[in-house]
Amino acid sequence: MVDQFFQKSSVHEELSRELAARRQEHLLRSWKQLSSEQQQHLASQIRNIDFAALSRLFETMESRTDWDELSRRAEPPEAIRLGNQLSAVDAQTAGEGALRNGKVGAILVAGGQGTRLGFDHPKGMYPIGPISNASLFQILLEKLLAIRRRFGAPVPLYVMTSNATHQETKEYLNANHWFGLPSDEVYLFCQGVMPAVDAATGRVLLSDKGNLALSPDGHGGMLAALDRTGSLADIQRRGLTQLFYFQVDNPLVEICDPKFLGFHIFTGSEMSTLAILKRDPTERVGNIVRIDGHTRIIEYSDLPEDVACQRNSNGTLRFWAGNTAIHVFDVAFLRRAAADDSSLPFHVALKKVPYFDDMENHIEPTVPNAIKFERFIFDLLPLARKAIVVETDPASSFAPVKNRPGEERDSPDTCRNLMTALHRKWLAAAGVKIGVDVPVEISPLFALDAVELRAKIKPGIEILEPTYFY
């Protein structure tokens, strides 16, 4: 008992000295009320914080990027546009070769919860199949399995989760036998976290007596997490040279699309981005631009409206390129960037963060009270020695599920409609007659694209009721 008390006391004393030097001693105010396990947990959270770096971030917030000034220097990106992809055949050949040679892996970002969708589980578990009710995870992993079968080579998958989704995601994928993928080719890794700080003082907030107010460090946290968890070493061990990056909320994504991969390889790009033609000037997607010779992405909230609304002489949007969050990375580029912790800057956001105050009351703020810090993976673009932008048709590759059911854009309803429309188009091209408004759905394991479907189905058949091809 004496030894245990001494150990607890010494931990408290050690943390107290460190926190006092950083003016963060309030984090231990309820220490004596915590169990031994709770104390150990809190101590671990505190020790994982780089307080010196956190202090620098808070102190330099006022000198953060002047997006207004940058936006006015921006130009449209150099891009391989739809209808002008003259080297598409060569690109397709290059991409298919990389897949057959087992040089391609995939990174799936799946750290988000389905809270906004009214779904209290990882977003990847959300049922989205128009007829099958297949989850986002099922559709995406089956697409990868279909790619693996088509090219006869493994495509290792690295799934980035968060503290909130890791365990449930692991259990769900394991219970579903990884949807046919070999378990040793799926690697789950957890992204890092950053503490929220009081906007006025920079003090780290407590979410309760024994926990810091922590949140994921953004999709840009992928780079550090790949390195920290050994995923980057595994990628190197497997001899992969390209990584296809996508997010869990887009079931239409053409995973490891050979043509996109091929453009990346064919042009010598280190980081490539798939773009869509924006529907309107202020659409809520990142804007892909070129500034001082470098490709960059400016978030929709940071692009001044008068810049966003600029048009060319023919009436088209000057800043047309919307970010799909679909990229291809050279592994060598990621390794170079991971070796420099300053590669990805932190962005700051003023948010309402519930916290535990000095009087040990739980406070639910009604106005923004805290600063959150996160990194964005697209901030790697200007570091690439060469970066390309490739336009894609959103009808065939972009149907994100971001908003609650019933909303006009980027909701489960619009996503299912786009999936149905694409599959109806494939069937019609194969000579199938479909009744008006009859929903259809095609599993990736039945056909990955219109060409494969045409080889599997007899023309002239008629579909008059909801049909799922699997």
Short mmCIF file of N, CA and C in Angstrom, two decimals, residues 298-424:
data_model
loop_
_atom_site.label_atom_id
_atom_site.label_comp_id
_atom_site.label_asym_id
_atom_site.label_seq_id
_atom_site.Cartn_x
_atom_site.Cartn_y
_atom_site.Cartn_z
N ILE A 298 -8.37 25.65 -51.50
CA ILE A 298 -8.93 26.65 -50.59
C ILE A 298 -10.33 26.21 -50.22
N GLU A 299 -10.58 26.05 -48.93
CA GLU A 299 -11.90 25.62 -48.48
C GLU A 299 -12.96 26.62 -48.91
N TYR A 300 -14.18 26.12 -49.15
CA TYR A 300 -15.27 26.99 -49.60
C TYR A 300 -15.51 28.13 -48.63
N SER A 301 -15.30 27.89 -47.34
CA SER A 301 -15.53 28.92 -46.33
C SER A 301 -14.45 29.99 -46.32
N ASP A 302 -13.30 29.70 -46.96
CA ASP A 302 -12.19 30.64 -46.99
C ASP A 302 -12.10 31.42 -48.30
N LEU A 303 -12.84 31.01 -49.32
CA LEU A 303 -12.79 31.68 -50.61
C LEU A 303 -13.81 32.81 -50.64
N PRO A 304 -13.37 34.08 -50.77
CA PRO A 304 -14.32 35.20 -50.78
C PRO A 304 -15.36 35.02 -51.88
N GLU A 305 -16.58 35.41 -51.60
CA GLU A 305 -17.67 35.16 -52.54
C GLU A 305 -17.45 35.84 -53.88
N ASP A 306 -16.88 37.06 -53.85
CA ASP A 306 -16.67 37.76 -55.13
C ASP A 306 -15.64 37.05 -55.99
N VAL A 307 -14.68 36.35 -55.36
CA VAL A 307 -13.71 35.55 -56.11
C VAL A 307 -14.39 34.28 -56.62
N ALA A 308 -15.16 33.64 -55.77
CA ALA A 308 -15.85 32.40 -56.15
C ALA A 308 -16.78 32.62 -57.34
N CYS A 309 -17.35 33.81 -57.45
CA CYS A 309 -18.34 34.09 -58.49
C CYS A 309 -17.74 34.59 -59.80
N GLN A 310 -16.42 34.70 -59.87
CA GLN A 310 -15.79 35.15 -61.11
C GLN A 310 -16.09 34.17 -62.24
N ARG A 311 -16.31 34.73 -63.42
CA ARG A 311 -16.63 33.89 -64.58
C ARG A 311 -15.74 34.24 -65.76
N ASN A 312 -15.57 33.26 -66.64
CA ASN A 312 -14.82 33.47 -67.88
C ASN A 312 -15.70 34.19 -68.89
N SER A 313 -15.11 34.59 -70.01
CA SER A 313 -15.85 35.34 -71.03
C SER A 313 -17.01 34.54 -71.61
N ASN A 314 -16.91 33.20 -71.54
CA ASN A 314 -18.00 32.36 -72.07
C ASN A 314 -19.05 32.02 -71.01
N GLY A 315 -18.93 32.63 -69.82
CA GLY A 315 -19.92 32.46 -68.77
C GLY A 315 -19.65 31.33 -67.81
N THR A 316 -18.62 30.51 -68.07
CA THR A 316 -18.31 29.41 -67.17
C THR A 316 -17.56 29.92 -65.93
N LEU A 317 -17.64 29.15 -64.85
CA LEU A 317 -16.95 29.53 -63.62
C LEU A 317 -15.44 29.54 -63.84
N ARG A 318 -14.79 30.61 -63.36
CA ARG A 318 -13.33 30.66 -63.45
C ARG A 318 -12.72 29.63 -62.50
N PHE A 319 -13.24 29.59 -61.27
CA PHE A 319 -12.77 28.61 -60.31
C PHE A 319 -13.79 27.47 -60.26
N TRP A 320 -13.60 26.56 -61.18
CA TRP A 320 -14.57 25.50 -61.45
C TRP A 320 -14.30 24.22 -60.69
N ALA A 321 -13.05 24.01 -60.26
CA ALA A 321 -12.60 22.69 -59.82
C ALA A 321 -12.92 22.44 -58.35
N GLY A 322 -13.84 21.51 -58.11
CA GLY A 322 -14.22 21.14 -56.75
C GLY A 322 -13.47 19.89 -56.31
N ASN A 323 -13.01 19.90 -55.08
CA ASN A 323 -12.25 18.78 -54.53
C ASN A 323 -13.17 17.62 -54.16
N THR A 324 -12.83 16.42 -54.62
CA THR A 324 -13.63 15.23 -54.29
C THR A 324 -13.06 14.45 -53.10
N ALA A 325 -11.90 14.89 -52.59
CA ALA A 325 -11.18 14.15 -51.53
C ALA A 325 -10.76 12.77 -52.02
N ILE A 326 -10.47 12.67 -53.31
CA ILE A 326 -9.92 11.45 -53.91
C ILE A 326 -8.55 11.79 -54.47
N HIS A 327 -7.53 11.09 -54.00
CA HIS A 327 -6.17 11.40 -54.40
C HIS A 327 -5.40 10.12 -54.74
N VAL A 328 -4.28 10.30 -55.41
CA VAL A 328 -3.27 9.27 -55.53
C VAL A 328 -1.96 9.87 -55.04
N PHE A 329 -1.27 9.13 -54.17
CA PHE A 329 0.02 9.56 -53.63
C PHE A 329 1.12 8.62 -54.08
N ASP A 330 2.29 9.18 -54.37
CA ASP A 330 3.48 8.35 -54.46
C ASP A 330 3.93 8.02 -53.05
N VAL A 331 4.26 6.78 -52.79
CA VAL A 331 4.70 6.37 -51.46
C VAL A 331 5.98 7.11 -51.07
N ALA A 332 6.89 7.30 -52.01
CA ALA A 332 8.14 8.00 -51.72
C ALA A 332 7.86 9.44 -51.26
N PHE A 333 6.85 10.07 -51.85
CA PHE A 333 6.48 11.43 -51.45
C PHE A 333 5.94 11.45 -50.02
N LEU A 334 5.09 10.48 -49.68
CA LEU A 334 4.55 10.42 -48.32
C LEU A 334 5.66 10.17 -47.30
N ARG A 335 6.61 9.33 -47.64
CA ARG A 335 7.72 9.07 -46.73
C ARG A 335 8.54 10.34 -46.51
N ARG A 336 8.76 11.09 -47.58
CA ARG A 336 9.52 12.35 -47.46
C ARG A 336 8.76 13.35 -46.59
N ALA A 337 7.46 13.44 -46.80
CA ALA A 337 6.65 14.39 -46.03
C ALA A 337 6.55 13.98 -44.58
N ALA A 338 6.46 12.66 -44.31
CA ALA A 338 6.33 12.18 -42.94
C ALA A 338 7.58 12.45 -42.11
N ALA A 339 8.71 12.58 -42.78
CA ALA A 339 9.97 12.83 -42.07
C ALA A 339 10.07 14.27 -41.57
N ASP A 340 9.17 15.13 -42.05
CA ASP A 340 9.19 16.55 -41.65
C ASP A 340 7.86 16.88 -40.98
N ASP A 341 7.87 17.08 -39.66
CA ASP A 341 6.64 17.31 -38.92
C ASP A 341 5.94 18.60 -39.33
N SER A 342 6.67 19.50 -39.99
CA SER A 342 6.06 20.77 -40.40
C SER A 342 5.41 20.68 -41.78
N SER A 343 5.40 19.48 -42.37
CA SER A 343 4.82 19.33 -43.71
C SER A 343 3.37 19.78 -43.77
N LEU A 344 2.61 19.44 -42.73
CA LEU A 344 1.19 19.77 -42.70
C LEU A 344 0.91 20.76 -41.58
N PRO A 345 0.50 21.97 -41.91
CA PRO A 345 0.17 22.95 -40.87
C PRO A 345 -1.15 22.61 -40.19
N PHE A 346 -1.33 23.11 -38.98
CA PHE A 346 -2.61 22.97 -38.30
C PHE A 346 -3.52 24.13 -38.68
N HIS A 347 -4.79 23.82 -38.90
CA HIS A 347 -5.82 24.84 -39.09
C HIS A 347 -6.56 25.01 -37.76
N VAL A 348 -7.06 26.21 -37.53
CA VAL A 348 -7.78 26.46 -36.28
C VAL A 348 -9.25 26.74 -36.58
N ALA A 349 -10.10 26.32 -35.66
CA ALA A 349 -11.54 26.56 -35.81
C ALA A 349 -12.12 26.90 -34.44
N LEU A 350 -12.94 27.94 -34.39
CA LEU A 350 -13.63 28.33 -33.17
C LEU A 350 -14.93 27.53 -33.06
N LYS A 351 -15.07 26.74 -31.97
CA LYS A 351 -16.20 25.83 -31.84
C LYS A 351 -16.82 25.91 -30.45
N LYS A 352 -18.05 25.40 -30.34
CA LYS A 352 -18.69 25.22 -29.03
C LYS A 352 -18.26 23.86 -28.50
N VAL A 353 -17.51 23.85 -27.39
CA VAL A 353 -17.00 22.61 -26.82
C VAL A 353 -17.45 22.51 -25.36
N PRO A 354 -18.27 21.52 -25.00
CA PRO A 354 -18.66 21.33 -23.60
C PRO A 354 -17.41 21.07 -22.75
N TYR A 355 -17.44 21.57 -21.50
CA TYR A 355 -16.25 21.42 -20.66
C TYR A 355 -16.61 21.39 -19.19
N PHE A 356 -15.62 21.03 -18.39
CA PHE A 356 -15.73 20.91 -16.93
C PHE A 356 -15.00 22.12 -16.33
N ASP A 357 -15.72 23.01 -15.66
CA ASP A 357 -15.11 24.28 -15.25
C ASP A 357 -14.39 24.17 -13.90
N ASP A 358 -13.84 25.31 -13.45
CA ASP A 358 -13.05 25.33 -12.21
C ASP A 358 -13.87 25.00 -10.97
N MET A 359 -15.19 25.14 -11.05
CA MET A 359 -16.07 24.82 -9.93
C MET A 359 -16.61 23.40 -10.04
N GLU A 360 -16.04 22.63 -10.96
CA GLU A 360 -16.44 21.24 -11.21
C GLU A 360 -17.88 21.13 -11.69
N ASN A 361 -18.28 22.10 -12.52
CA ASN A 361 -19.58 22.07 -13.17
C ASN A 361 -19.39 21.70 -14.64
N HIS A 362 -20.34 20.94 -15.17
CA HIS A 362 -20.30 20.62 -16.60
C HIS A 362 -21.02 21.74 -17.35
N ILE A 363 -20.32 22.39 -18.28
CA ILE A 363 -20.85 23.55 -18.99
C ILE A 363 -21.12 23.20 -20.44
N GLU A 364 -22.33 23.51 -20.90
CA GLU A 364 -22.69 23.37 -22.31
C GLU A 364 -22.75 24.78 -22.90
N PRO A 365 -21.71 25.23 -23.58
CA PRO A 365 -21.67 26.61 -24.07
C PRO A 365 -22.73 26.88 -25.14
N THR A 366 -23.23 28.09 -25.15
CA THR A 366 -24.22 28.50 -26.15
C THR A 366 -23.58 29.27 -27.30
N VAL A 367 -22.34 29.68 -27.11
CA VAL A 367 -21.57 30.37 -28.16
C VAL A 367 -20.20 29.70 -28.26
N PRO A 368 -19.52 29.84 -29.38
CA PRO A 368 -18.19 29.24 -29.51
C PRO A 368 -17.26 29.71 -28.39
N ASN A 369 -16.60 28.77 -27.76
CA ASN A 369 -15.76 29.06 -26.60
C ASN A 369 -14.36 28.49 -26.69
N ALA A 370 -14.12 27.66 -27.72
CA ALA A 370 -12.86 26.91 -27.73
C ALA A 370 -12.24 26.87 -29.12
N ILE A 371 -10.95 26.62 -29.13
CA ILE A 371 -10.22 26.45 -30.37
C ILE A 371 -9.91 24.97 -30.57
N LYS A 372 -10.23 24.47 -31.77
CA LYS A 372 -9.85 23.13 -32.16
C LYS A 372 -8.79 23.21 -33.25
N PHE A 373 -7.89 22.25 -33.26
CA PHE A 373 -6.81 22.23 -34.23
C PHE A 373 -6.91 20.96 -35.08
N GLU A 374 -6.77 21.10 -36.39
CA GLU A 374 -6.78 19.92 -37.25
C GLU A 374 -5.94 20.16 -38.49
N ARG A 375 -5.50 19.06 -39.08
CA ARG A 375 -4.71 19.11 -40.31
C ARG A 375 -5.53 18.57 -41.47
N PHE A 376 -5.24 19.09 -42.68
CA PHE A 376 -5.93 18.64 -43.89
C PHE A 376 -4.91 18.01 -44.84
N ILE A 377 -5.23 16.84 -45.34
CA ILE A 377 -4.29 16.11 -46.18
C ILE A 377 -3.98 16.86 -47.47
N PHE A 378 -4.91 17.67 -47.96
CA PHE A 378 -4.66 18.37 -49.22
C PHE A 378 -3.60 19.45 -49.10
N ASP A 379 -3.19 19.80 -47.87
CA ASP A 379 -2.12 20.77 -47.70
C ASP A 379 -0.77 20.22 -48.12
N LEU A 380 -0.72 18.93 -48.47
CA LEU A 380 0.51 18.36 -49.03
C LEU A 380 0.72 18.78 -50.49
N LEU A 381 -0.35 19.23 -51.15
CA LEU A 381 -0.26 19.52 -52.59
C LEU A 381 0.89 20.46 -52.96
N PRO A 382 1.04 21.61 -52.29
CA PRO A 382 2.13 22.50 -52.71
C PRO A 382 3.52 21.96 -52.45
N LEU A 383 3.64 20.89 -51.66
CA LEU A 383 4.94 20.30 -51.39
C LEU A 383 5.36 19.31 -52.47
N ALA A 384 4.40 18.88 -53.28
CA ALA A 384 4.72 17.90 -54.33
C ALA A 384 5.54 18.56 -55.43
N ARG A 385 6.57 17.85 -55.89
CA ARG A 385 7.39 18.39 -56.98
C ARG A 385 6.56 18.52 -58.25
N LYS A 386 5.59 17.63 -58.40
CA LYS A 386 4.61 17.75 -59.48
C LYS A 386 3.28 17.24 -58.96
N ALA A 387 2.23 17.99 -59.22
CA ALA A 387 0.88 17.60 -58.81
C ALA A 387 -0.06 17.83 -59.97
N ILE A 388 -0.93 16.88 -60.24
CA ILE A 388 -1.88 17.05 -61.34
C ILE A 388 -3.31 17.00 -60.82
N VAL A 389 -4.20 17.59 -61.62
CA VAL A 389 -5.64 17.60 -61.34
C VAL A 389 -6.32 16.93 -62.52
N VAL A 390 -7.20 15.98 -62.24
CA VAL A 390 -7.93 15.26 -63.29
C VAL A 390 -9.42 15.43 -63.05
N GLU A 391 -10.14 15.90 -64.05
CA GLU A 391 -11.59 16.07 -63.90
C GLU A 391 -12.31 14.75 -64.10
N THR A 392 -13.34 14.53 -63.30
CA THR A 392 -14.18 13.34 -63.43
C THR A 392 -15.65 13.75 -63.50
N ASP A 393 -16.48 12.85 -63.99
CA ASP A 393 -17.92 13.09 -64.06
C ASP A 393 -18.53 12.70 -62.72
N PRO A 394 -19.11 13.65 -61.98
CA PRO A 394 -19.68 13.30 -60.67
C PRO A 394 -20.78 12.27 -60.74
N ALA A 395 -21.47 12.17 -61.88
CA ALA A 395 -22.56 11.19 -62.01
C ALA A 395 -22.05 9.76 -61.90
N SER A 396 -20.77 9.56 -62.17
CA SER A 396 -20.22 8.21 -62.13
C SER A 396 -19.25 7.98 -60.98
N SER A 397 -18.90 9.05 -60.22
CA SER A 397 -17.85 8.84 -59.22
C SER A 397 -17.97 9.67 -57.96
N PHE A 398 -19.03 10.48 -57.80
CA PHE A 398 -19.06 11.36 -56.63
C PHE A 398 -20.48 11.53 -56.11
N ALA A 399 -20.78 10.83 -55.00
CA ALA A 399 -22.09 10.94 -54.36
C ALA A 399 -21.91 10.89 -52.85
N PRO A 400 -21.32 11.94 -52.27
CA PRO A 400 -21.01 11.91 -50.83
C PRO A 400 -22.26 11.92 -49.96
N VAL A 401 -22.15 11.24 -48.82
CA VAL A 401 -23.23 11.22 -47.83
C VAL A 401 -22.77 12.06 -46.64
N LYS A 402 -23.15 13.32 -46.64
CA LYS A 402 -22.67 14.24 -45.61
C LYS A 402 -23.81 14.85 -44.78
N ASN A 403 -24.97 15.00 -45.39
CA ASN A 403 -26.07 15.70 -44.73
C ASN A 403 -27.18 14.73 -44.33
N ARG A 404 -28.03 15.18 -43.43
CA ARG A 404 -29.08 14.33 -42.90
C ARG A 404 -30.10 13.95 -43.98
N PRO A 405 -30.80 12.83 -43.79
CA PRO A 405 -31.81 12.40 -44.76
C PRO A 405 -32.83 13.51 -45.02
N GLY A 406 -33.22 13.64 -46.28
CA GLY A 406 -34.21 14.64 -46.65
C GLY A 406 -33.63 15.93 -47.19
N GLU A 407 -32.33 16.18 -46.97
CA GLU A 407 -31.74 17.42 -47.49
C GLU A 407 -31.52 17.30 -48.99
N GLU A 408 -31.46 18.47 -49.65
CA GLU A 408 -31.45 18.50 -51.10
C GLU A 408 -30.14 18.05 -51.71
N ARG A 409 -29.05 18.19 -50.96
CA ARG A 409 -27.74 17.84 -51.50
C ARG A 409 -26.97 16.94 -50.54
N ASP A 410 -26.22 16.03 -51.13
CA ASP A 410 -25.26 15.21 -50.38
C ASP A 410 -25.89 14.51 -49.18
N SER A 411 -27.08 13.99 -49.38
CA SER A 411 -27.80 13.25 -48.33
C SER A 411 -27.89 11.79 -48.73
N PRO A 412 -28.32 10.90 -47.83
CA PRO A 412 -28.52 9.50 -48.23
C PRO A 412 -29.48 9.37 -49.40
N ASP A 413 -30.49 10.24 -49.46
CA ASP A 413 -31.50 10.17 -50.53
C ASP A 413 -30.86 10.50 -51.89
N THR A 414 -30.10 11.60 -51.93
CA THR A 414 -29.48 11.98 -53.21
C THR A 414 -28.44 10.95 -53.62
N CYS A 415 -27.75 10.38 -52.65
CA CYS A 415 -26.75 9.36 -52.96
C CYS A 415 -27.40 8.13 -53.58
N ARG A 416 -28.47 7.65 -52.97
CA ARG A 416 -29.14 6.46 -53.51
C ARG A 416 -29.70 6.75 -54.91
N ASN A 417 -30.22 7.96 -55.11
CA ASN A 417 -30.75 8.32 -56.44
C ASN A 417 -29.64 8.29 -57.49
N LEU A 418 -28.46 8.78 -57.12
CA LEU A 418 -27.34 8.80 -58.06
C LEU A 418 -26.85 7.38 -58.35
N MET A 419 -26.83 6.54 -57.32
CA MET A 419 -26.44 5.15 -57.53
C MET A 419 -27.41 4.45 -58.48
N THR A 420 -28.70 4.66 -58.23
CA THR A 420 -29.72 4.04 -59.08
C THR A 420 -29.63 4.55 -60.51
N ALA A 421 -29.44 5.85 -60.68
CA ALA A 421 -29.35 6.44 -62.02
C ALA A 421 -28.16 5.87 -62.79
N LEU A 422 -27.03 5.71 -62.12
CA LEU A 422 -25.85 5.17 -62.79
C LEU A 422 -26.08 3.72 -63.21
N HIS A 423 -26.66 2.93 -62.33
CA HIS A 423 -26.87 1.52 -62.65
C HIS A 423 -27.95 1.34 -63.72
N ARG A 424 -28.95 2.21 -63.73
CA ARG A 424 -29.95 2.17 -64.81
C ARG A 424 -29.27 2.49 -66.15
#
